[in-house]
């Protein structure tokens, strides 16, 4: 069979992996506490078996071992996240931790020496605790703090880093941290906190983009965006008008609430504004629970992304569920219930629905004027203990790659970067170490934290070597 006709990747598509801030060394070498340090140390079973990210996969002291894994795979790009509190222990430039700078300089320099392009995320849920104590993302003061942090990073690392993500999964952070309270600080604000956080996150991203654009872009010639999490949402009954409308409304709240202001016109989608305003009125609020952008803010927000970064794992079915009791909450505002098809295979919350990613990419293309798209996360977990021969995970990847091929070749989606989650097994938020996403197995019981490749790592390395995967349309 002629590989030219069956290769999944076009030549411009990049292959890369992710490393994120749970690199261990939680208090080493001058690092300040972040919200996840405090949250996990408080116990209370908010994290699986009260596990912490104090050591995690040990990357802070084992970077050379990580680099061996990267070279073994033959990666062209590598995405990792900076720890705000490792660089600026109290979140401000009043005290700069040189050892944190040295650590990230070594990672960046080692990657470049080995022909690997770094993609760097400024913020991955790990707010310095000192800033959370001042209100965190519920306070507008965070906007200036984030902008100063971003400028510090652009100035310190931007001579070598040309691809930046400002905020990882801002739409997840706003809901999980400040509406549901499942992420730190762990205090729910149903129906209000998520919207206030979203308002500040969008403005913080936009401010930092403008800082790069005006102060650094001309000399550094880089690109800046934020990443958004997206589950594809399909009507439970395709023949039901109410389910169809509910699914459209759900994707609008889920993705477009952040993407439309940044990529289109600086403001929230109309259905988001009208739905929340209507619910707020029924609940007796004097005005909408969704903070409004001023006209000046809309102009500042519009167009503040150089590519569309999205993170896809799975799909859900959506059914209309009227909020008859006027309950507070984002799901209640959207008036939906969501669930998987019982026929879909799964591990934990991720159901294997490969066609969902193609539909999502087509939606982004059609809605946002065919932008350059980076998939900055995609992956499938194994439950602990995890077999090294991870055939179910590799099948997830193989089917996903086939759908990406269709999206590129048939739908003409401008997908240029793909990042799998993740290089190593690591601390997975509330799930602790019970859910393993790594392409390399990490033994968390061994102080040496040995890295051993899963089958999926070996297969992924073949894709990179061959610049493609055989796929049948």
Short mmCIF file of C-alpha atoms in Angstrom, two decimals:
data_model
loop_
_atom_site.label_atom_id
_atom_site.label_comp_id
_atom_site.label_asym_id
_atom_site.label_seq_id
_atom_site.Cartn_x
_atom_site.Cartn_y
_atom_site.Cartn_z
CA UNK A 1 0.00 0.00 0.00
CA UNK A 2 1.32 3.42 -0.95
CA UNK A 3 2.08 5.27 2.30
CA UNK A 4 1.78 8.62 0.53
CA UNK A 5 -1.93 7.95 0.17
CA UNK A 6 -2.45 6.63 3.69
CA UNK A 7 -0.24 8.77 5.88
CA UNK A 8 -2.19 10.42 8.69
CA UNK A 9 0.02 13.50 9.06
CA UNK A 10 0.63 16.21 6.52
CA UNK A 11 4.27 17.32 6.56
CA UNK A 12 3.52 20.47 8.57
CA UNK A 13 1.92 18.64 11.48
CA UNK A 14 4.08 18.51 14.61
CA UNK A 15 4.38 15.71 17.14
CA UNK A 16 4.89 16.58 20.78
CA UNK A 17 4.22 15.66 24.38
CA UNK A 18 3.37 17.47 27.58
CA UNK A 19 5.06 17.90 30.90
CA UNK A 20 3.28 19.95 33.54
CA UNK A 21 3.90 21.61 36.85
CA UNK A 22 3.66 18.60 39.19
CA UNK A 23 7.38 18.06 38.77
CA UNK A 24 8.03 17.42 42.45
CA UNK A 25 10.28 19.55 44.63
CA UNK A 26 7.19 21.30 45.96
CA UNK A 27 9.21 23.37 48.45
CA UNK A 28 12.73 22.91 47.06
CA UNK A 29 15.21 25.67 46.29
CA UNK A 30 13.05 28.63 47.27
CA UNK A 31 9.77 27.64 45.60
CA UNK A 32 6.73 29.18 47.26
CA UNK A 33 3.54 27.21 47.99
CA UNK A 34 0.91 27.03 45.29
CA UNK A 35 -2.79 26.40 45.84
CA UNK A 36 -2.47 22.69 45.05
CA UNK A 37 0.24 22.30 47.68
CA UNK A 38 -2.05 23.71 50.34
CA UNK A 39 -5.17 21.97 49.02
CA UNK A 40 -3.59 18.50 49.04
CA UNK A 41 -1.89 18.97 52.40
CA UNK A 42 -5.23 19.76 54.04
CA UNK A 43 -6.45 16.20 53.47
CA UNK A 44 -10.16 15.52 53.73
CA UNK A 45 -10.24 13.01 50.86
CA UNK A 46 -10.63 15.74 48.26
CA UNK A 47 -7.86 13.93 46.41
CA UNK A 48 -7.69 10.15 45.95
CA UNK A 49 -6.28 8.62 49.14
CA UNK A 50 -5.13 12.10 50.21
CA UNK A 51 -2.22 11.85 47.77
CA UNK A 52 -0.11 14.92 47.01
CA UNK A 53 2.08 16.21 44.21
CA UNK A 54 5.02 16.81 46.54
CA UNK A 55 7.30 14.45 44.62
CA UNK A 56 5.08 13.23 41.76
CA UNK A 57 7.21 11.90 38.92
CA UNK A 58 10.25 13.69 40.35
CA UNK A 59 11.04 15.73 37.26
CA UNK A 60 12.55 18.55 39.29
CA UNK A 61 15.54 16.33 40.07
CA UNK A 62 15.18 13.86 37.19
CA UNK A 63 15.04 16.15 34.16
CA UNK A 64 17.90 14.27 32.51
CA UNK A 65 15.79 11.10 32.64
CA UNK A 66 12.85 12.95 31.10
CA UNK A 67 15.12 14.17 28.32
CA UNK A 68 16.12 10.57 27.58
CA UNK A 69 12.42 9.71 27.16
CA UNK A 70 11.93 12.67 24.82
CA UNK A 71 14.90 11.60 22.71
CA UNK A 72 13.76 7.99 22.72
CA UNK A 73 10.45 9.06 21.20
CA UNK A 74 12.09 11.37 18.67
CA UNK A 75 9.84 14.29 19.56
CA UNK A 76 9.96 17.47 17.49
CA UNK A 77 8.09 19.63 20.04
CA UNK A 78 7.63 19.42 23.79
CA UNK A 79 5.04 21.32 25.79
CA UNK A 80 5.66 21.98 29.46
CA UNK A 81 4.34 24.37 32.08
CA UNK A 82 6.14 26.85 34.27
CA UNK A 83 5.37 26.95 37.98
CA UNK A 84 4.50 30.55 38.84
CA UNK A 85 5.47 30.07 42.50
CA UNK A 86 8.79 28.44 41.62
CA UNK A 87 9.80 31.55 39.71
CA UNK A 88 8.03 34.17 41.86
CA UNK A 89 7.40 32.56 45.30
CA UNK A 90 4.79 35.10 46.41
CA UNK A 91 3.44 35.66 42.91
CA UNK A 92 5.08 39.05 42.47
CA UNK A 93 8.37 40.27 41.04
CA UNK A 94 9.26 41.59 44.48
CA UNK A 95 11.25 38.38 44.97
CA UNK A 96 12.60 36.42 42.01
CA UNK A 97 13.86 32.89 42.59
CA UNK A 98 17.02 32.48 40.51
CA UNK A 99 17.10 28.71 41.05
CA UNK A 100 13.69 28.47 39.41
CA UNK A 101 14.99 30.44 36.44
CA UNK A 102 18.03 28.15 36.24
CA UNK A 103 15.83 25.05 36.24
CA UNK A 104 13.67 26.20 33.33
CA UNK A 105 16.65 27.61 31.43
CA UNK A 106 18.21 24.17 31.51
CA UNK A 107 15.05 22.52 30.20
CA UNK A 108 14.71 25.03 27.37
CA UNK A 109 18.39 24.91 26.44
CA UNK A 110 18.54 21.10 26.54
CA UNK A 111 15.46 20.84 24.32
CA UNK A 112 16.88 23.21 21.75
CA UNK A 113 20.26 21.45 21.75
CA UNK A 114 18.42 18.24 20.87
CA UNK A 115 16.33 19.78 18.11
CA UNK A 116 13.12 19.92 20.14
CA UNK A 117 10.98 23.05 20.06
CA UNK A 118 9.55 24.10 23.44
CA UNK A 119 5.89 25.10 23.78
CA UNK A 120 5.59 26.80 27.16
CA UNK A 121 2.49 27.29 29.31
CA UNK A 122 2.65 30.14 31.81
CA UNK A 123 -0.10 28.97 34.13
CA UNK A 124 -1.49 25.48 34.74
CA UNK A 125 -3.90 25.76 37.70
CA UNK A 126 -1.05 26.37 40.20
CA UNK A 127 -1.75 29.87 41.49
CA UNK A 128 0.71 31.02 44.15
CA UNK A 129 -1.09 30.67 47.47
CA UNK A 130 -0.15 34.25 48.36
CA UNK A 131 -2.30 35.50 45.46
CA UNK A 132 -5.18 33.16 46.29
CA UNK A 133 -5.14 34.63 49.79
CA UNK A 134 -5.82 38.00 48.15
CA UNK A 135 -8.87 36.72 46.29
CA UNK A 136 -7.32 34.67 43.49
CA UNK A 137 -9.19 34.68 40.19
CA UNK A 138 -12.27 36.17 41.84
CA UNK A 139 -10.39 39.44 42.31
CA UNK A 140 -9.68 41.82 39.42
CA UNK A 141 -6.31 42.52 41.04
CA UNK A 142 -5.15 39.17 39.63
CA UNK A 143 -5.18 40.65 36.11
CA UNK A 144 -2.24 42.95 36.78
CA UNK A 145 -0.41 40.26 38.77
CA UNK A 146 -0.70 37.82 35.87
CA UNK A 147 0.38 40.41 33.33
CA UNK A 148 3.51 41.21 35.32
CA UNK A 149 4.29 37.49 35.67
CA UNK A 150 3.78 36.99 31.93
CA UNK A 151 6.06 39.91 31.09
CA UNK A 152 8.70 38.48 33.42
CA UNK A 153 8.54 35.12 31.61
CA UNK A 154 8.55 36.67 28.14
CA UNK A 155 11.59 38.74 29.11
CA UNK A 156 13.43 35.84 30.77
CA UNK A 157 12.74 32.99 28.34
CA UNK A 158 11.32 34.59 25.18
CA UNK A 159 14.65 34.81 23.40
CA UNK A 160 14.35 31.03 22.97
CA UNK A 161 10.64 30.24 23.47
CA UNK A 162 8.50 31.15 20.46
CA UNK A 163 5.23 29.39 21.26
CA UNK A 164 3.36 30.41 24.41
CA UNK A 165 0.16 29.33 26.14
CA UNK A 166 -0.90 31.92 28.71
CA UNK A 167 -3.52 29.95 30.69
CA UNK A 168 -4.22 26.24 30.54
CA UNK A 169 -7.90 25.26 30.28
CA UNK A 170 -9.28 28.54 31.56
CA UNK A 171 -12.82 27.19 31.13
CA UNK A 172 -12.07 24.21 33.38
CA UNK A 173 -10.34 26.34 36.01
CA UNK A 174 -13.24 28.78 36.29
CA UNK A 175 -15.81 26.02 36.86
CA UNK A 176 -13.83 23.49 38.90
CA UNK A 177 -12.11 26.00 41.20
CA UNK A 178 -14.58 28.82 41.60
CA UNK A 179 -18.04 27.42 40.82
CA UNK A 180 -18.02 23.78 41.96
CA UNK A 181 -15.11 24.13 44.39
CA UNK A 182 -13.63 20.75 43.41
CA UNK A 183 -10.21 22.30 42.69
CA UNK A 184 -8.47 24.67 45.11
CA UNK A 185 -9.32 26.80 46.92
CA UNK A 186 -12.14 24.27 47.40
CA UNK A 187 -14.91 26.74 48.13
CA UNK A 188 -17.99 26.51 45.86
CA UNK A 189 -19.71 29.64 44.56
CA UNK A 190 -22.53 28.04 42.59
CA UNK A 191 -23.73 30.13 39.68
CA UNK A 192 -21.53 33.13 40.44
CA UNK A 193 -17.87 32.31 41.06
CA UNK A 194 -17.28 30.59 37.73
CA UNK A 195 -18.50 33.61 35.78
CA UNK A 196 -16.47 36.08 37.85
CA UNK A 197 -13.36 33.96 37.37
CA UNK A 198 -14.02 33.67 33.62
CA UNK A 199 -14.36 37.44 33.39
CA UNK A 200 -10.97 37.94 35.04
CA UNK A 201 -9.24 35.07 33.21
CA UNK A 202 -10.25 36.41 29.80
CA UNK A 203 -9.02 39.91 30.65
CA UNK A 204 -5.77 38.59 32.16
CA UNK A 205 -5.05 36.59 29.02
CA UNK A 206 -5.83 39.57 26.80
CA UNK A 207 -3.62 41.91 28.83
CA UNK A 208 -0.68 39.51 28.63
CA UNK A 209 -1.18 39.04 24.87
CA UNK A 210 -1.05 42.80 24.37
CA UNK A 211 2.07 42.99 26.53
CA UNK A 212 3.77 40.44 24.30
CA UNK A 213 2.50 42.15 21.16
CA UNK A 214 3.71 45.61 22.16
CA UNK A 215 6.90 44.83 24.10
CA UNK A 216 8.32 41.54 22.81
CA UNK A 217 6.87 40.36 19.50
CA UNK A 218 8.96 42.53 17.18
CA UNK A 219 12.24 41.19 18.60
CA UNK A 220 11.23 37.69 19.69
CA UNK A 221 8.84 36.87 16.83
CA UNK A 222 6.77 34.41 18.85
CA UNK A 223 3.10 33.45 19.11
CA UNK A 224 0.72 33.56 22.08
CA UNK A 225 -2.65 31.96 22.80
CA UNK A 226 -4.54 30.26 25.64
CA UNK A 227 -5.75 26.65 25.69
CA UNK A 228 -9.38 25.63 26.09
CA UNK A 229 -10.76 22.24 27.11
CA UNK A 230 -13.51 20.89 24.88
CA UNK A 231 -15.72 17.83 25.13
CA UNK A 232 -17.69 17.31 21.92
CA UNK A 233 -21.39 17.54 22.78
CA UNK A 234 -23.95 15.66 20.71
CA UNK A 235 -27.76 15.74 21.09
CA UNK A 236 -29.00 12.63 22.89
CA UNK A 237 -31.94 12.39 20.50
CA UNK A 238 -30.93 13.71 17.08
CA UNK A 239 -34.63 14.01 16.17
CA UNK A 240 -35.46 16.14 19.21
CA UNK A 241 -35.39 19.88 18.57
CA UNK A 242 -35.00 20.59 22.30
CA UNK A 243 -32.00 18.24 22.52
CA UNK A 244 -30.45 19.80 19.41
CA UNK A 245 -30.84 23.28 20.86
CA UNK A 246 -29.53 22.08 24.23
CA UNK A 247 -26.40 20.62 22.60
CA UNK A 248 -25.74 23.87 20.74
CA UNK A 249 -26.28 25.85 23.93
CA UNK A 250 -23.94 23.51 25.82
CA UNK A 251 -21.01 23.93 23.42
CA UNK A 252 -21.60 27.68 23.50
CA UNK A 253 -21.32 27.79 27.30
CA UNK A 254 -18.53 25.21 27.38
CA UNK A 255 -16.21 26.56 24.66
CA UNK A 256 -17.53 29.73 23.04
CA UNK A 257 -17.96 31.63 26.31
CA UNK A 258 -14.16 31.98 26.25
CA UNK A 259 -13.38 31.60 22.55
CA UNK A 260 -15.85 34.09 21.07
CA UNK A 261 -14.59 37.11 23.04
CA UNK A 262 -10.98 36.30 22.17
CA UNK A 263 -11.34 35.21 18.55
CA UNK A 264 -14.41 37.08 17.27
CA UNK A 265 -15.64 40.29 18.87
CA UNK A 266 -14.54 40.75 22.47
CA UNK A 267 -17.88 39.75 24.01
CA UNK A 268 -19.72 36.67 25.25
CA UNK A 269 -22.13 34.80 22.96
CA UNK A 270 -25.64 36.26 22.96
CA UNK A 271 -27.23 33.01 24.11
CA UNK A 272 -24.92 32.94 27.15
CA UNK A 273 -25.82 36.50 28.09
CA UNK A 274 -29.57 36.05 27.55
CA UNK A 275 -29.76 32.67 29.29
CA UNK A 276 -27.92 33.84 32.41
CA UNK A 277 -29.81 37.14 32.51
CA UNK A 278 -33.16 35.33 32.28
CA UNK A 279 -32.23 32.85 35.00
CA UNK A 280 -30.85 35.60 37.22
CA UNK A 281 -34.09 37.55 36.94
CA UNK A 282 -36.17 34.49 37.85
CA UNK A 283 -33.93 33.93 40.87
CA UNK A 284 -34.44 37.47 42.13
CA UNK A 285 -31.05 38.96 41.26
CA UNK A 286 -31.13 42.69 40.44
CA UNK A 287 -28.88 42.08 37.40
CA UNK A 288 -27.26 39.24 35.55
CA UNK A 289 -24.82 37.05 37.45
CA UNK A 290 -22.51 37.29 34.42
CA UNK A 291 -20.21 40.34 34.70
CA UNK A 292 -20.34 42.54 31.60
CA UNK A 293 -17.38 43.73 29.58
CA UNK A 294 -17.18 47.45 28.91
CA UNK A 295 -16.84 48.62 25.31
CA UNK A 296 -13.19 49.44 26.01
CA UNK A 297 -12.62 45.95 27.41
CA UNK A 298 -14.24 44.35 24.37
CA UNK A 299 -11.80 46.17 22.10
CA UNK A 300 -8.93 45.06 24.32
CA UNK A 301 -10.02 41.39 24.30
CA UNK A 302 -10.88 40.99 20.61
CA UNK A 303 -8.26 39.23 18.51
CA UNK A 304 -5.88 38.29 21.31
CA UNK A 305 -4.76 34.85 20.07
CA UNK A 306 -2.31 33.79 17.38
CA UNK A 307 -3.63 30.23 17.11
CA UNK A 308 -6.51 28.17 18.52
CA UNK A 309 -5.29 25.75 21.23
CA UNK A 310 -7.81 23.08 22.21
CA UNK A 311 -7.68 20.01 24.46
CA UNK A 312 -9.93 17.08 23.55
CA UNK A 313 -10.39 13.77 25.33
CA UNK A 314 -13.98 12.58 24.93
CA UNK A 315 -17.62 13.18 23.99
CA UNK A 316 -20.95 13.32 25.81
CA UNK A 317 -24.61 13.21 24.87
CA UNK A 318 -26.78 16.20 25.81
CA UNK A 319 -30.43 16.21 26.78
CA UNK A 320 -32.57 19.24 27.57
CA UNK A 321 -33.32 19.53 31.29
CA UNK A 322 -35.46 22.50 32.28
CA UNK A 323 -34.34 24.29 35.44
CA UNK A 324 -37.83 24.33 36.92
CA UNK A 325 -36.72 25.03 40.49
CA UNK A 326 -34.43 27.90 39.55
CA UNK A 327 -31.35 26.22 41.01
CA UNK A 328 -28.01 28.02 40.98
CA UNK A 329 -25.18 26.59 38.91
CA UNK A 330 -23.68 26.68 35.46
CA UNK A 331 -25.29 23.41 34.35
CA UNK A 332 -28.59 24.71 35.64
CA UNK A 333 -28.13 27.90 33.59
CA UNK A 334 -27.50 25.86 30.44
CA UNK A 335 -30.52 23.65 31.26
CA UNK A 336 -28.99 20.34 30.27
CA UNK A 337 -28.05 16.94 31.54
CA UNK A 338 -25.11 15.10 30.00
CA UNK A 339 -24.13 11.43 29.90
CA UNK A 340 -22.27 8.90 27.74
CA UNK A 341 -23.78 6.43 25.32
CA UNK A 342 -23.86 3.08 27.19
CA UNK A 343 -22.15 1.38 24.24
CA UNK A 344 -19.01 3.53 24.50
CA UNK A 345 -15.97 1.92 26.10
CA UNK A 346 -14.29 3.89 28.85
CA UNK A 347 -11.72 4.18 31.59
CA UNK A 348 -12.91 6.56 34.28
CA UNK A 349 -14.38 9.74 32.74
CA UNK A 350 -12.91 9.26 29.28
CA UNK A 351 -15.10 7.39 26.80
CA UNK A 352 -13.63 6.28 23.49
CA UNK A 353 -15.39 8.42 20.88
CA UNK A 354 -12.83 9.07 18.12
CA UNK A 355 -15.26 10.81 15.77
CA UNK A 356 -15.85 13.49 18.40
CA UNK A 357 -12.50 15.12 17.78
CA UNK A 358 -13.18 15.45 14.06
CA UNK A 359 -16.55 17.09 14.72
CA UNK A 360 -14.93 19.43 17.23
CA UNK A 361 -12.20 20.49 14.82
CA UNK A 362 -14.75 21.10 12.06
CA UNK A 363 -16.82 23.19 14.48
CA UNK A 364 -13.79 25.32 15.36
CA UNK A 365 -12.91 25.75 11.68
CA UNK A 366 -16.43 26.84 10.74
CA UNK A 367 -17.07 29.01 13.79
CA UNK A 368 -13.71 30.75 14.06
CA UNK A 369 -12.76 31.45 10.44
CA UNK A 370 -10.48 28.47 9.85
CA UNK A 371 -7.77 29.28 12.43
CA UNK A 372 -4.46 27.52 12.87
CA UNK A 373 -5.28 24.83 15.45
CA UNK A 374 -3.03 23.24 18.05
CA UNK A 375 -4.32 20.19 19.92
CA UNK A 376 -2.41 20.84 23.13
CA UNK A 377 -3.73 17.80 25.02
CA UNK A 378 -5.25 14.48 24.08
CA UNK A 379 -4.92 11.15 25.81
CA UNK A 380 -6.41 8.11 27.49
CA UNK A 381 -5.78 6.78 31.00
CA UNK A 382 -5.09 3.41 32.52
CA UNK A 383 -6.26 2.54 35.98
CA UNK A 384 -3.59 1.65 38.50
CA UNK A 385 -1.97 -0.91 38.39
CA UNK A 386 -1.35 -0.30 34.70
CA UNK A 387 -0.01 -2.98 32.36
CA UNK A 388 2.93 -1.99 30.18
CA UNK A 389 1.18 -3.53 27.19
CA UNK A 390 -1.47 -0.80 27.04
CA UNK A 391 -3.32 -2.02 23.96
CA UNK A 392 -6.59 -0.28 24.82
CA UNK A 393 -4.84 3.09 25.07
CA UNK A 394 -2.95 2.60 21.83
CA UNK A 395 -6.23 1.74 20.10
CA UNK A 396 -7.64 5.05 21.40
CA UNK A 397 -4.67 6.91 19.92
CA UNK A 398 -4.78 4.98 16.63
CA UNK A 399 -8.46 5.72 16.09
CA UNK A 400 -7.96 9.35 17.09
CA UNK A 401 -5.14 9.77 14.57
CA UNK A 402 -7.36 8.36 11.84
CA UNK A 403 -9.98 10.99 12.64
CA UNK A 404 -7.35 13.73 12.63
CA UNK A 405 -6.27 12.54 9.19
CA UNK A 406 -9.84 12.89 7.96
CA UNK A 407 -10.14 16.33 9.52
CA UNK A 408 -6.96 17.49 7.77
CA UNK A 409 -7.50 15.86 4.40
CA UNK A 410 -11.29 15.89 3.98
CA UNK A 411 -12.46 18.79 6.14
CA UNK A 412 -9.39 20.93 5.38
CA UNK A 413 -8.89 21.75 9.05
CA UNK A 414 -5.68 23.72 9.60
CA UNK A 415 -4.28 21.47 12.35
CA UNK A 416 -0.57 22.12 12.81
CA UNK A 417 0.35 20.75 16.25
CA UNK A 418 -0.70 17.65 18.18
CA UNK A 419 0.29 17.08 21.81
CA UNK A 420 -0.46 13.82 23.60
CA UNK A 421 -1.07 13.83 27.34
CA UNK A 422 1.35 12.89 28.74
CA UNK A 423 5.02 11.98 28.64
CA UNK A 424 5.00 10.39 32.11
CA UNK A 425 2.51 9.03 34.59
CA UNK A 426 1.96 11.87 37.04
CA UNK A 427 -0.28 13.38 39.69
CA UNK A 428 -3.71 13.81 38.08
CA UNK A 429 -5.47 16.42 40.21
CA UNK A 430 -8.30 14.96 42.32
CA UNK A 431 -7.53 11.47 40.99
CA UNK A 432 -4.01 11.53 42.40
CA UNK A 433 -1.98 8.62 41.05
CA UNK A 434 -4.95 6.34 40.41
CA UNK A 435 -5.21 7.42 36.78
CA UNK A 436 -2.16 6.96 34.53
CA UNK A 437 -1.91 8.94 31.30
CA UNK A 438 1.84 8.60 30.71
CA UNK A 439 3.47 7.10 27.64
CA UNK A 440 6.15 6.10 30.15
CA UNK A 441 5.30 4.18 33.30
CA UNK A 442 6.54 5.67 36.57
CA UNK A 443 6.89 3.53 39.70
CA UNK A 444 5.72 5.89 42.44
CA UNK A 445 6.75 3.43 45.14
CA UNK A 446 10.40 3.56 44.03
CA UNK A 447 12.31 6.66 45.20
CA UNK A 448 14.27 6.56 41.91
CA UNK A 449 11.00 6.96 39.96
CA UNK A 450 12.18 4.76 37.02
CA UNK A 451 10.64 5.49 33.62
CA UNK A 452 9.65 2.47 31.50
CA UNK A 453 7.95 2.83 28.10
CA UNK A 454 4.47 1.49 27.58
CA UNK A 455 3.62 -0.15 24.25
CA UNK A 456 1.93 3.09 23.23
CA UNK A 457 5.25 4.94 23.57
CA UNK A 458 6.93 2.52 21.19
CA UNK A 459 4.07 2.79 18.70
CA UNK A 460 4.02 6.58 18.91
CA UNK A 461 7.75 6.68 18.22
CA UNK A 462 7.09 4.74 15.00
CA UNK A 463 4.57 7.37 13.92
CA UNK A 464 7.13 10.09 14.42
CA UNK A 465 9.85 8.17 12.56
CA UNK A 466 7.52 7.43 9.64
CA UNK A 467 5.79 10.82 9.74
CA UNK A 468 2.50 8.97 9.60
CA UNK A 469 0.15 6.18 10.48
CA UNK A 470 -1.60 4.04 7.94
CA UNK A 471 -5.26 4.94 7.91
CA UNK A 472 -8.23 3.91 5.78
CA UNK A 473 -10.84 6.45 4.81
#
